[in-house]
JSON list of C-alpha atoms in Angstrom, two decimals:
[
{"chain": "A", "resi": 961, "resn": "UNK", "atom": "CA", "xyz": [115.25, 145.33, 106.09]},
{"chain": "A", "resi": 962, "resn": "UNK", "atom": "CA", "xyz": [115.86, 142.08, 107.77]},
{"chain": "A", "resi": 963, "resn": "UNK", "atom": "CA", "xyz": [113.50, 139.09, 106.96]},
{"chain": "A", "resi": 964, "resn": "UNK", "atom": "CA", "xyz": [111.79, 136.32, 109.17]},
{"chain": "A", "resi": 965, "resn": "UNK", "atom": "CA", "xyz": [114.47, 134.55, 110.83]},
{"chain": "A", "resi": 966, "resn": "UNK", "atom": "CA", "xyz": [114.16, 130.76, 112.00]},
{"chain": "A", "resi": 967, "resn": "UNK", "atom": "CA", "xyz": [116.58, 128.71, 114.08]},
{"chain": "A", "resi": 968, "resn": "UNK", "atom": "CA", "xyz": [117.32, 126.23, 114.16]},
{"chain": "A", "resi": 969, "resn": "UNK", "atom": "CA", "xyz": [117.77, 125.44, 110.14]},
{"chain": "A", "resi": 970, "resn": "UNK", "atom": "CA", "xyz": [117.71, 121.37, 110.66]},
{"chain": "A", "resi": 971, "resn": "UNK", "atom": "CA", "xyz": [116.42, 119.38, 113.53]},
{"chain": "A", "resi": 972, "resn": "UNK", "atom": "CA", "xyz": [116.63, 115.71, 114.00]},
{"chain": "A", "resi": 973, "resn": "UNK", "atom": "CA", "xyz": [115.23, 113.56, 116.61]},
{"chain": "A", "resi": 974, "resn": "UNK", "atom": "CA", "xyz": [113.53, 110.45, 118.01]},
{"chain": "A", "resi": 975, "resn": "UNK", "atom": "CA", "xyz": [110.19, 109.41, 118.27]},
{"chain": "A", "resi": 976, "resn": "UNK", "atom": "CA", "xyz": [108.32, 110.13, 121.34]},
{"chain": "A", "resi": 977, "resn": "UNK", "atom": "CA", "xyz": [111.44, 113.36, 122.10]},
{"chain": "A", "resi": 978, "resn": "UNK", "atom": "CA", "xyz": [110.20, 116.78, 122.08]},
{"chain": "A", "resi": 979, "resn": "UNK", "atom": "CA", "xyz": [111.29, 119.64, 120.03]},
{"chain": "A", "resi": 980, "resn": "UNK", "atom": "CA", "xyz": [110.88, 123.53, 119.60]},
{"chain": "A", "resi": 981, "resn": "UNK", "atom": "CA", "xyz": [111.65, 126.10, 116.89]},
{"chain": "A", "resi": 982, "resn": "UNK", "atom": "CA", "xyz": [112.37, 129.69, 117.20]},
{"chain": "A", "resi": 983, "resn": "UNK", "atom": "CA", "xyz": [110.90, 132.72, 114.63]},
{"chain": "A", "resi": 984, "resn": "UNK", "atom": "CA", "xyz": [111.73, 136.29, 115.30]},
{"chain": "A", "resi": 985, "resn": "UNK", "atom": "CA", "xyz": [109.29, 138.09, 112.20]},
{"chain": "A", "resi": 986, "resn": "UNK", "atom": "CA", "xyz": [110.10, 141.14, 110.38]},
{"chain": "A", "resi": 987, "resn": "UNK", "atom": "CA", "xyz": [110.16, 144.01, 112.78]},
{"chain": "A", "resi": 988, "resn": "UNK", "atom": "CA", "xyz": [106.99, 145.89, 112.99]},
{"chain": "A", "resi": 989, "resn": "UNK", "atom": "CA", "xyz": [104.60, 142.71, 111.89]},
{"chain": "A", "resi": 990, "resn": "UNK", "atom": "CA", "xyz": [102.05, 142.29, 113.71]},
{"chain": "A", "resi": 991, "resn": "UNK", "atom": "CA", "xyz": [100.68, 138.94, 112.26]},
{"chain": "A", "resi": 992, "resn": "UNK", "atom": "CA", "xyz": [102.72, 135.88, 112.46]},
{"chain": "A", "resi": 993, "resn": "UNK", "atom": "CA", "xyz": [102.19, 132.43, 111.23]},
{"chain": "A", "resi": 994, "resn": "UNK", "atom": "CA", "xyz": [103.11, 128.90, 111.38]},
{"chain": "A", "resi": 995, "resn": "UNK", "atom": "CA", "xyz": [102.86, 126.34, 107.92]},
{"chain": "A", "resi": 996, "resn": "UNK", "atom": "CA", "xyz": [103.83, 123.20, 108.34]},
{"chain": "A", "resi": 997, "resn": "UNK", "atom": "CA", "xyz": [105.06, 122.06, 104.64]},
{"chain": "A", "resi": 998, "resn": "UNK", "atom": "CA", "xyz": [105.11, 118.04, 104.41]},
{"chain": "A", "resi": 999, "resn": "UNK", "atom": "CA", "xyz": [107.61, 116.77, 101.77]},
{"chain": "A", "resi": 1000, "resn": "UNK", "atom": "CA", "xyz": [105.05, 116.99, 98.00]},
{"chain": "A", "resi": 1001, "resn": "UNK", "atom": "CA", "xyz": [103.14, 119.16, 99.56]},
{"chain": "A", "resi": 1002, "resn": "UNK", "atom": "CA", "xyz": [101.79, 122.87, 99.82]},
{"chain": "A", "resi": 1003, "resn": "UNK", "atom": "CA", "xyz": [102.25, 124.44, 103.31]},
{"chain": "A", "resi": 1004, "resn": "UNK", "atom": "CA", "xyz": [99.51, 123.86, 105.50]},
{"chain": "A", "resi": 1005, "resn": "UNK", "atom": "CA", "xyz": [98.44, 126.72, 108.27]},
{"chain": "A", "resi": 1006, "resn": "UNK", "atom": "CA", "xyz": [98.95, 125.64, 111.94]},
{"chain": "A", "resi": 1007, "resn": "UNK", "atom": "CA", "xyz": [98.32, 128.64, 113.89]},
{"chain": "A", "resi": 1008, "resn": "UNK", "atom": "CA", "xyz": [98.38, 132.46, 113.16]},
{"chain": "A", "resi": 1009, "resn": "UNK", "atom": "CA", "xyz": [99.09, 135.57, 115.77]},
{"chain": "A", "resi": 1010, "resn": "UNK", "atom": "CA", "xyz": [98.26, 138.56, 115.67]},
{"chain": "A", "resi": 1011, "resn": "UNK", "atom": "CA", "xyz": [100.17, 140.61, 118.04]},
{"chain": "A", "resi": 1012, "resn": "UNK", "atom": "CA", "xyz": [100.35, 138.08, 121.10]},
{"chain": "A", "resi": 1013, "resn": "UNK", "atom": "CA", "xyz": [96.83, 136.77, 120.59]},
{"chain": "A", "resi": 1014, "resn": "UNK", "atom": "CA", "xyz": [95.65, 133.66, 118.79]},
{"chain": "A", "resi": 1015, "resn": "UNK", "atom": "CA", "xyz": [93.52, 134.32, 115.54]},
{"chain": "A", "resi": 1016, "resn": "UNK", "atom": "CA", "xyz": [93.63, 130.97, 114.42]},
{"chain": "A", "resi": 1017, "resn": "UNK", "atom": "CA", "xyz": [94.77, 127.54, 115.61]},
{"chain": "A", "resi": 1018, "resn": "UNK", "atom": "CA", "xyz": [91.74, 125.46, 114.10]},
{"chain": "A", "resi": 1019, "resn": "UNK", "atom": "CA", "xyz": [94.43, 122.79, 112.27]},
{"chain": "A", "resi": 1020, "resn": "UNK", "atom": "CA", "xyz": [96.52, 122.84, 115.09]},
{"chain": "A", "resi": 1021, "resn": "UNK", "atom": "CA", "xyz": [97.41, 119.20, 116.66]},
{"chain": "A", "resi": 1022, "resn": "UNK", "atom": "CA", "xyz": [97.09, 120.36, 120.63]},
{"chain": "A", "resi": 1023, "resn": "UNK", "atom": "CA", "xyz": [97.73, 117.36, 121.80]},
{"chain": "A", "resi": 1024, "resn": "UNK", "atom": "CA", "xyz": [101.06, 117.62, 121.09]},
{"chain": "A", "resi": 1025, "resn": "UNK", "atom": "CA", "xyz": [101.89, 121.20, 119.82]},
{"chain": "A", "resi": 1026, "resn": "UNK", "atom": "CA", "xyz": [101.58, 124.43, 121.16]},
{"chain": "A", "resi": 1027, "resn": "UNK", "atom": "CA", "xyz": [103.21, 127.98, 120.05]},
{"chain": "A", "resi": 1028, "resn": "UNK", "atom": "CA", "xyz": [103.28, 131.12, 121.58]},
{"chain": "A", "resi": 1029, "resn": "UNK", "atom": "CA", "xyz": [103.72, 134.71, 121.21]},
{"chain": "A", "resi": 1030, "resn": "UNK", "atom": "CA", "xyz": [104.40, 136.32, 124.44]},
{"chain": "A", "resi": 1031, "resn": "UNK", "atom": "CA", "xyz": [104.76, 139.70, 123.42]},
{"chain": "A", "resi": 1032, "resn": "UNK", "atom": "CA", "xyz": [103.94, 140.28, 120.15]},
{"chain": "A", "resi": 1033, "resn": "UNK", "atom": "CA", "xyz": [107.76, 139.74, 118.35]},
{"chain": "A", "resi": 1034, "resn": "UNK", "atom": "CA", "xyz": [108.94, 136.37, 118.66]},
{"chain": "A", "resi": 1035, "resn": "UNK", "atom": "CA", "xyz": [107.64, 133.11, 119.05]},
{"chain": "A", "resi": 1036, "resn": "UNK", "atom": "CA", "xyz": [108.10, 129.24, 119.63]},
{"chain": "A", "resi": 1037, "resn": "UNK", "atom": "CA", "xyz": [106.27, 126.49, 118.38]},
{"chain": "A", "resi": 1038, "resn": "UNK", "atom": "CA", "xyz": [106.72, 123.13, 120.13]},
{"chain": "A", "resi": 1039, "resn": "UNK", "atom": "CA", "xyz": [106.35, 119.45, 119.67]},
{"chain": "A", "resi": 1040, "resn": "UNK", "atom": "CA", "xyz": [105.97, 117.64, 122.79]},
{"chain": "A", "resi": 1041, "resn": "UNK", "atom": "CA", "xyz": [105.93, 114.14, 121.95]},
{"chain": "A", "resi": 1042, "resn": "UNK", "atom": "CA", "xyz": [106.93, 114.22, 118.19]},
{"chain": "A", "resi": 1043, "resn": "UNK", "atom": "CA", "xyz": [105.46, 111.60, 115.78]},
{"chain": "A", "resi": 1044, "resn": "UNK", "atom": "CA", "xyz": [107.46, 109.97, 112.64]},
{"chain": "A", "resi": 1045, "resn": "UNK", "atom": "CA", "xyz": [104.41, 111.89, 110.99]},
{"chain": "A", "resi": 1046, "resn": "UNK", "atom": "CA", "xyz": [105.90, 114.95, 111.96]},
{"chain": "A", "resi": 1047, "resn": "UNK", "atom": "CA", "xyz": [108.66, 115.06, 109.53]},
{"chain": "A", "resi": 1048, "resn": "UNK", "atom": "CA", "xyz": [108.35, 118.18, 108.04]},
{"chain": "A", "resi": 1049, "resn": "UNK", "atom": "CA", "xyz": [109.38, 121.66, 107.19]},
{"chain": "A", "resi": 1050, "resn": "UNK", "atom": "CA", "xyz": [108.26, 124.49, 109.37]},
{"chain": "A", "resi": 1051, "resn": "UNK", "atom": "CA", "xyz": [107.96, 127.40, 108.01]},
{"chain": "A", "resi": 1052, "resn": "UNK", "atom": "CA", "xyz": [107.56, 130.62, 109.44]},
{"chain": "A", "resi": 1053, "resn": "UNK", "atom": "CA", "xyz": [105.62, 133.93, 108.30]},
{"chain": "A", "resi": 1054, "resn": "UNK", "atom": "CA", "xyz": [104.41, 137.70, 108.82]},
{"chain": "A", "resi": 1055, "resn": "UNK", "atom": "CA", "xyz": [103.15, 140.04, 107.48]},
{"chain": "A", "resi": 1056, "resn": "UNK", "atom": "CA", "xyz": [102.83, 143.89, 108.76]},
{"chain": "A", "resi": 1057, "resn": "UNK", "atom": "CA", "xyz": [98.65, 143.14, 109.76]},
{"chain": "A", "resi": 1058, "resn": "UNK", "atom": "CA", "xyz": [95.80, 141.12, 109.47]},
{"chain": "A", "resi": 1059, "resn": "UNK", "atom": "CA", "xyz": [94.43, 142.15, 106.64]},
{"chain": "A", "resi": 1060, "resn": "UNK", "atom": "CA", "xyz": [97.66, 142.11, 104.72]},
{"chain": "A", "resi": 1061, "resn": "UNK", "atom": "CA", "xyz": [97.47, 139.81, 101.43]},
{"chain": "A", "resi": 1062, "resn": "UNK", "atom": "CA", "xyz": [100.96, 139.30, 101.25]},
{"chain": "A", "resi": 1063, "resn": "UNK", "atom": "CA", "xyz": [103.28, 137.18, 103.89]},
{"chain": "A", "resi": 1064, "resn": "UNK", "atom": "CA", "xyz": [106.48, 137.24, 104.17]},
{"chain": "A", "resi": 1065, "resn": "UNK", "atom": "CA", "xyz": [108.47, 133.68, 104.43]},
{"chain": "A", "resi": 1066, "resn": "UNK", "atom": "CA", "xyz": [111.41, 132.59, 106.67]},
{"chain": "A", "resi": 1067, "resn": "UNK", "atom": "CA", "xyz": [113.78, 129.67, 105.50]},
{"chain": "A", "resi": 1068, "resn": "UNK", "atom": "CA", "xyz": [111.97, 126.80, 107.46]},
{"chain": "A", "resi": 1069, "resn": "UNK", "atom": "CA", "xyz": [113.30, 124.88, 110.03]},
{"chain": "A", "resi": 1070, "resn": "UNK", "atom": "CA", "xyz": [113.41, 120.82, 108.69]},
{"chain": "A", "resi": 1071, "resn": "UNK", "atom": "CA", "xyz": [112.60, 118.83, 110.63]},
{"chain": "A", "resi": 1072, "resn": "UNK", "atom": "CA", "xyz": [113.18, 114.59, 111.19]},
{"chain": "A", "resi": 1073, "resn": "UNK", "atom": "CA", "xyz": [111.85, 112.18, 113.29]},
{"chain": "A", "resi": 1074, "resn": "UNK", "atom": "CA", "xyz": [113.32, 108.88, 113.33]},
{"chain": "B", "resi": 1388, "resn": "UNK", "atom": "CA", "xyz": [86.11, 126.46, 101.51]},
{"chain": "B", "resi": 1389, "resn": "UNK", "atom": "CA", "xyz": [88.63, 126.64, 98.43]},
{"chain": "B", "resi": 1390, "resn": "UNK", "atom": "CA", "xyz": [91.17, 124.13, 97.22]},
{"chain": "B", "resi": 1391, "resn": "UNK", "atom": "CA", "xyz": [93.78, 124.40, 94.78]},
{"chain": "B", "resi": 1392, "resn": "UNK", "atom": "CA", "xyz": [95.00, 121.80, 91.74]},
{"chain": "B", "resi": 1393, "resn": "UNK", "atom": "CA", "xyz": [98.29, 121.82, 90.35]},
{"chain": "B", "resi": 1394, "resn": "UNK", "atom": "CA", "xyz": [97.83, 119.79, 87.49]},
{"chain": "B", "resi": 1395, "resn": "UNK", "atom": "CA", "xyz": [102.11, 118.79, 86.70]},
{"chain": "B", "resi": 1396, "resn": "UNK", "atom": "CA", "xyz": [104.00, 117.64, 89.56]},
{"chain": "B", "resi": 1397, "resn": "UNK", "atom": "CA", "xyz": [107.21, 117.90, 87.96]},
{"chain": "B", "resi": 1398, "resn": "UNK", "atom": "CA", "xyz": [107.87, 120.05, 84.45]},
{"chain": "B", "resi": 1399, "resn": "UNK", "atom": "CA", "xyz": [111.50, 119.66, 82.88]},
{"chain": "B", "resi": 1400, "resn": "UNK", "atom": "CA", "xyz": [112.04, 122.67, 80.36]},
{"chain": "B", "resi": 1401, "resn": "UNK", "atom": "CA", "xyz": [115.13, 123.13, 78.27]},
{"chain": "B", "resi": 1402, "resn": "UNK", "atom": "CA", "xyz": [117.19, 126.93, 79.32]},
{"chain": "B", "resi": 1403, "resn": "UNK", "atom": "CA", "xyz": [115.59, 129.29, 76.87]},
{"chain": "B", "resi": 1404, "resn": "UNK", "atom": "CA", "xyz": [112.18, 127.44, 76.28]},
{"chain": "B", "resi": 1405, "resn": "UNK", "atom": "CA", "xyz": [108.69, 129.01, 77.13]},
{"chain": "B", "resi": 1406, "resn": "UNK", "atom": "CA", "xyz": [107.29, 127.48, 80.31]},
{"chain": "B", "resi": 1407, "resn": "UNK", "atom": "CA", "xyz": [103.57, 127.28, 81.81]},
{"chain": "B", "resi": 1408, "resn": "UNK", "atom": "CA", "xyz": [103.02, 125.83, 85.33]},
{"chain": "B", "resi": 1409, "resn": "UNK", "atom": "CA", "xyz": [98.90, 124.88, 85.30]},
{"chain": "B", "resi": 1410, "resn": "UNK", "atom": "CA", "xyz": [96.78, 125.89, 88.08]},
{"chain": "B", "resi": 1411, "resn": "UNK", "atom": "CA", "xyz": [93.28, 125.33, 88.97]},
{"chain": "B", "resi": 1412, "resn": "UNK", "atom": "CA", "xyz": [91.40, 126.42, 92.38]},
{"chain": "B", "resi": 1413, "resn": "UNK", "atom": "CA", "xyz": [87.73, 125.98, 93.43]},
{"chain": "B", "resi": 1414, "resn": "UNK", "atom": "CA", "xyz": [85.70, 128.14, 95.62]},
{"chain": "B", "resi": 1415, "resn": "UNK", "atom": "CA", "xyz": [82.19, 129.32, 96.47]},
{"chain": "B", "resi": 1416, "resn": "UNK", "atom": "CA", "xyz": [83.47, 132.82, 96.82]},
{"chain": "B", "resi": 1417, "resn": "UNK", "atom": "CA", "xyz": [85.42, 135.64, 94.91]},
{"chain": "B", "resi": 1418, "resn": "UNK", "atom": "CA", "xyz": [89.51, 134.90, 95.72]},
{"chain": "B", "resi": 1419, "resn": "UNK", "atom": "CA", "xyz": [92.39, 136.56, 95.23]},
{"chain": "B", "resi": 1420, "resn": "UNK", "atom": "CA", "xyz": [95.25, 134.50, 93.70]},
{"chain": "B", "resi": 1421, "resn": "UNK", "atom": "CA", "xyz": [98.85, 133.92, 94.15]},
{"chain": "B", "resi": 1422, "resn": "UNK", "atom": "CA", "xyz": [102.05, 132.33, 92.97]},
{"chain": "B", "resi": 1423, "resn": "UNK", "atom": "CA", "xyz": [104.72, 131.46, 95.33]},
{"chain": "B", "resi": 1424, "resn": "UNK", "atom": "CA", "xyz": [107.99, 130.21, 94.45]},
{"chain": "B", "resi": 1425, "resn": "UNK", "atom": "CA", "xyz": [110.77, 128.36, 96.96]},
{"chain": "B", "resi": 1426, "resn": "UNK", "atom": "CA", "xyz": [114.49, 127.78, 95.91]},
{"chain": "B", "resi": 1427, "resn": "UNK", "atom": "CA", "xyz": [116.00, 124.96, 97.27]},
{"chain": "B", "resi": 1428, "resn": "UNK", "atom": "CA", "xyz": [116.22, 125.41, 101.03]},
{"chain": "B", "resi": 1429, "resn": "UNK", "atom": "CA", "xyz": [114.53, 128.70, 101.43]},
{"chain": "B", "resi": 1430, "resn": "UNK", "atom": "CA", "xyz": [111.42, 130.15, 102.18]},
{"chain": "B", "resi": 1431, "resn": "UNK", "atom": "CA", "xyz": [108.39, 130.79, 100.13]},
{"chain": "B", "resi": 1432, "resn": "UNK", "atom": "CA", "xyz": [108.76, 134.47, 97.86]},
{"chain": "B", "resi": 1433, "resn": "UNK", "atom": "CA", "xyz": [105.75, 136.08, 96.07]},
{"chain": "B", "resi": 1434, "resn": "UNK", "atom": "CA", "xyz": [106.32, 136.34, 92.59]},
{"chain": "B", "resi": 1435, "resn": "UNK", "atom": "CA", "xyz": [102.51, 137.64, 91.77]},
{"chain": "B", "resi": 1436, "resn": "UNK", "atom": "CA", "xyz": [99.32, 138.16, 92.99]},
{"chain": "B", "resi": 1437, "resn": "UNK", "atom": "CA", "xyz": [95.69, 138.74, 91.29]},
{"chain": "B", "resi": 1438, "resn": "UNK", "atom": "CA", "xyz": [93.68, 140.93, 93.38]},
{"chain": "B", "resi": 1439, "resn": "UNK", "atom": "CA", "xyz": [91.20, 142.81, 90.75]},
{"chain": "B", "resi": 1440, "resn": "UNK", "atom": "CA", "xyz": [91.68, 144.42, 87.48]},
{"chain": "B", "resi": 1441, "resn": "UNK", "atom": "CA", "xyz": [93.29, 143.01, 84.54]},
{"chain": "B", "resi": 1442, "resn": "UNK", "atom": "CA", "xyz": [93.74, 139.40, 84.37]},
{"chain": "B", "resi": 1443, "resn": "UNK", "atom": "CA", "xyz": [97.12, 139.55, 83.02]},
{"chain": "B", "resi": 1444, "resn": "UNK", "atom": "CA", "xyz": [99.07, 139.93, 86.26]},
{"chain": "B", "resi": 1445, "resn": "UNK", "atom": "CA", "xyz": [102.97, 139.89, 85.84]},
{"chain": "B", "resi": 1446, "resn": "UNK", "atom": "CA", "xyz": [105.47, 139.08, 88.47]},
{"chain": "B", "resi": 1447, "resn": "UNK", "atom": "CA", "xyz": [108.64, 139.17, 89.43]},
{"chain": "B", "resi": 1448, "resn": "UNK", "atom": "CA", "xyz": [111.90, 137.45, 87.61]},
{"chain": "B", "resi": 1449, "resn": "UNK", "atom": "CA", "xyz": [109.62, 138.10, 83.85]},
{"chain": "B", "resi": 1450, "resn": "UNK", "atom": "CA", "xyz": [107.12, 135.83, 85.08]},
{"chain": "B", "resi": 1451, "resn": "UNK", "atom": "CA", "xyz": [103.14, 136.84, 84.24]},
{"chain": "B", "resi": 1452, "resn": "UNK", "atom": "CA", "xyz": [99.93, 134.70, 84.65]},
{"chain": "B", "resi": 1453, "resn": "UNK", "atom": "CA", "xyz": [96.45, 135.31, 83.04]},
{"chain": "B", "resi": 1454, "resn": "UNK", "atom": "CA", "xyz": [93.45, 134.64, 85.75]},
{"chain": "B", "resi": 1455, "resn": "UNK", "atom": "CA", "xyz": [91.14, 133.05, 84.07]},
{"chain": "B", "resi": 1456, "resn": "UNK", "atom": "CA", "xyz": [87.41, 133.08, 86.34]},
{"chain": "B", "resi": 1457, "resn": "UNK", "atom": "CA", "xyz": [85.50, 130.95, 83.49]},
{"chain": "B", "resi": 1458, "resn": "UNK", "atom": "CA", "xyz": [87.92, 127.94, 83.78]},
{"chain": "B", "resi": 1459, "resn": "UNK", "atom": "CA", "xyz": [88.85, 128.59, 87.43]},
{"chain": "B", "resi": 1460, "resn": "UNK", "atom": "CA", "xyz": [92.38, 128.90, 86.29]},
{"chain": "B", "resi": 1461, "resn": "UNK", "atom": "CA", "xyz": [95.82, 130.97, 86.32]},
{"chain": "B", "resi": 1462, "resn": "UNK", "atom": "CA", "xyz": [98.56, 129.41, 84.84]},
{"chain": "B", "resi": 1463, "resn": "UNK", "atom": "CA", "xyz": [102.13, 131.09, 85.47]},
{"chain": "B", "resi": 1464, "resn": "UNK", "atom": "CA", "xyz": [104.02, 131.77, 82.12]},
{"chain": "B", "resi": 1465, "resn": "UNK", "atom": "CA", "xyz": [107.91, 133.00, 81.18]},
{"chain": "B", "resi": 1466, "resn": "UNK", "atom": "CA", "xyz": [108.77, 133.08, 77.74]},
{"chain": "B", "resi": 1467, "resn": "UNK", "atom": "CA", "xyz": [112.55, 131.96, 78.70]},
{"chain": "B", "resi": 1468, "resn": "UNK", "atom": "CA", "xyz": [113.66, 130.08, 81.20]},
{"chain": "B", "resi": 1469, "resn": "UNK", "atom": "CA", "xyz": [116.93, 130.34, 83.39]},
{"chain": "B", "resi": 1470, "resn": "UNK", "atom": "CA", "xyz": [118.98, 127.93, 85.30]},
{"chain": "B", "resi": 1471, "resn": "UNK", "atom": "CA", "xyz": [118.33, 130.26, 87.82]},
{"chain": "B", "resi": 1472, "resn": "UNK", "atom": "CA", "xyz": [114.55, 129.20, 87.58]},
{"chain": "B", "resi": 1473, "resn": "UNK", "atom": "CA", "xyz": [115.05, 126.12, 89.01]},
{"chain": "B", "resi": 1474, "resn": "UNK", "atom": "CA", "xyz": [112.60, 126.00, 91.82]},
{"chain": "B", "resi": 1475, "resn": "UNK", "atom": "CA", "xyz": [109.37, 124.57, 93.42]},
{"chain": "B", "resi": 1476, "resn": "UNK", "atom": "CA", "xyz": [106.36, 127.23, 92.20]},
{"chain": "B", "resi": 1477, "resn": "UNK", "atom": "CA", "xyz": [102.96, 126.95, 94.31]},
{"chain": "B", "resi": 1478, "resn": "UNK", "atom": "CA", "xyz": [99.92, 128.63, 93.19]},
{"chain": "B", "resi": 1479, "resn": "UNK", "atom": "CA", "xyz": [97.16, 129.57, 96.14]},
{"chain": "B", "resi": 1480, "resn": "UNK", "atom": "CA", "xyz": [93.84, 131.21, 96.86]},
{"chain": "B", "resi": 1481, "resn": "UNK", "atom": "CA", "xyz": [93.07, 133.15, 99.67]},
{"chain": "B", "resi": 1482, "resn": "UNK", "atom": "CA", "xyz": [88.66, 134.35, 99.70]},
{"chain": "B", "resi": 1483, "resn": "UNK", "atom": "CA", "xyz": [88.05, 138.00, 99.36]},
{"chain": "B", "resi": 1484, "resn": "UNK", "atom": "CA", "xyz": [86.31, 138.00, 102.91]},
{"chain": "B", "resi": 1485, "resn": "UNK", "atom": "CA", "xyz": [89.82, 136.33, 104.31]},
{"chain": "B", "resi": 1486, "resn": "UNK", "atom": "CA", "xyz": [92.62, 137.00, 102.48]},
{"chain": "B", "resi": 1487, "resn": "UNK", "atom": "CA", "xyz": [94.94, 136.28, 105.42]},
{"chain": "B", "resi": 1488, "resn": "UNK", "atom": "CA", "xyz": [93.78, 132.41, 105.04]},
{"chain": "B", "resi": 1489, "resn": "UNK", "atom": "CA", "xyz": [95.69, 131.25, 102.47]},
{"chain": "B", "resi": 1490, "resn": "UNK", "atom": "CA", "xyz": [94.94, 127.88, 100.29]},
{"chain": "B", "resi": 1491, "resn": "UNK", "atom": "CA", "xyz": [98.57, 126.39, 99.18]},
{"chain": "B", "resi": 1492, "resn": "UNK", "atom": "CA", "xyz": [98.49, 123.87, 96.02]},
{"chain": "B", "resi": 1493, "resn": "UNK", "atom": "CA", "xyz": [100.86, 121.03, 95.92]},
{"chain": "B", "resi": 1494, "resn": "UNK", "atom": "CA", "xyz": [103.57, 122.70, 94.47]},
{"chain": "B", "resi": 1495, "resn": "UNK", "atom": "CA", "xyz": [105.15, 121.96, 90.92]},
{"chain": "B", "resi": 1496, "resn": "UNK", "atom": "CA", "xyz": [108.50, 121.32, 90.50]},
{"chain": "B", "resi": 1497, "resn": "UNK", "atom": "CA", "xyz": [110.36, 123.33, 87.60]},
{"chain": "B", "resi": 1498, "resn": "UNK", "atom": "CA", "xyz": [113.67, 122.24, 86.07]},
{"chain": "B", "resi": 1499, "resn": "UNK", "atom": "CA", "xyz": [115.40, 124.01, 83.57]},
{"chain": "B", "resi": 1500, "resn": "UNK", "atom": "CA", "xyz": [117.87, 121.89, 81.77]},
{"chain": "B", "resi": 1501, "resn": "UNK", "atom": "CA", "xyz": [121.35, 123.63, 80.49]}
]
């Protein structure tokens, strides 16, 4: 079985640019989420899917990002204009339904603003 | 709400040494528990979970961890260490009502020295 997939694996921009990852989820998952994981920290939810709808975006920034789902496989998330603050790892997740306890990681996309 | 504290930042072990990794979480409501570890640029992997039933919960790789609900605590143990267990370990808490919300720690950072 294939796992989450992320491209790309390392991003690096300027301030002020804009920037999008990809995340194609294990097939068959229904639920899909974003973490953003700040260097010494834990992963922090931004949004979660399920399907093409959005469950959750409460610590979403939405000024500047946004993520979508279009139909219910992949999805983008998208920084549009990206802060030094946004240095980060991005990690993607699924898992096969909501009320699954376990998710299942991709290998992050890093990302750095200069 | 819940949070989670990950008392050692960093823990250096010697290959063959016993290791513990501390974690404590707070919440207002029943949780289930998890430990996550990442290897060095890759995603997140569950290596256990405490959902009910005995609090002696083992893992993946020979790890185990004993949930303990008096001190709010459930420190990850091995008895011996690998090179290969060379990693970044977070512990999290997800409620009981919302287990698809998951709590992430700060992470601690094990290094097993040859």
């Amino acid at each position: 079985e294939a796992g989450v997939a992320q491209s790309p694996r390392y991003k690096i921009i300027e301030k002020r640019q804009s920037v999008a990852f990809w995340c194609n989820p294990i097939s068959g998952h229904a639920t899909l989420y974003w973490y953003q994981q700040i260097l010494g920290q834990g992963p922090k939810l931004l949004i979660q899917f399920q399907n093409n709808g959005v469950v959750d975006d409460s610590q979403l920034p939405k000024d500047r990002f946004s993520a979508e789902r279009l139909k219910g496989v992949d999805s983008t998330l998208k920084i549009q204009p990206a802060k030094l603050e946004d240095s980060a790892v991005y990690l993607c997740a699924s898992s096969p339904w909501r009320g699954t306890d376990t998710q299942y990681f991709g290998p992050g996309t890093r990302l750095t603003v200069l | 709400a819940q949070s989670v504290t990950q008392l050692d930042s960093q823990v250096p072990v010697f290959e063959e040494a016993p290791v513990e990794l501390r974690c404590n979480y707070s919440s207002s409501v029943s949780v289930y528990l998890f430990w996550y570890v990442q290897y060095p640029n890759q995603g997140l992997q569950l290596l256990l979970k405490y959902l009910s039933g005995s609090t002696l919960v083992k893992g993946i790789n020979g790890f185990e961890a004993e949930f303990n609900k008096s001190q709010t605590s459930v420190h990850l143990r091995k008895p011996s260490v690998h090179i290969s267990d060379t990693a970044e370990y977070f512990c999290a808490v997800s409620s009981k009502t919302s287990y698809d919300k998951v709590i992430f720690g700060p992470g601690t950072s094990l290094s097993v020295i040859p």
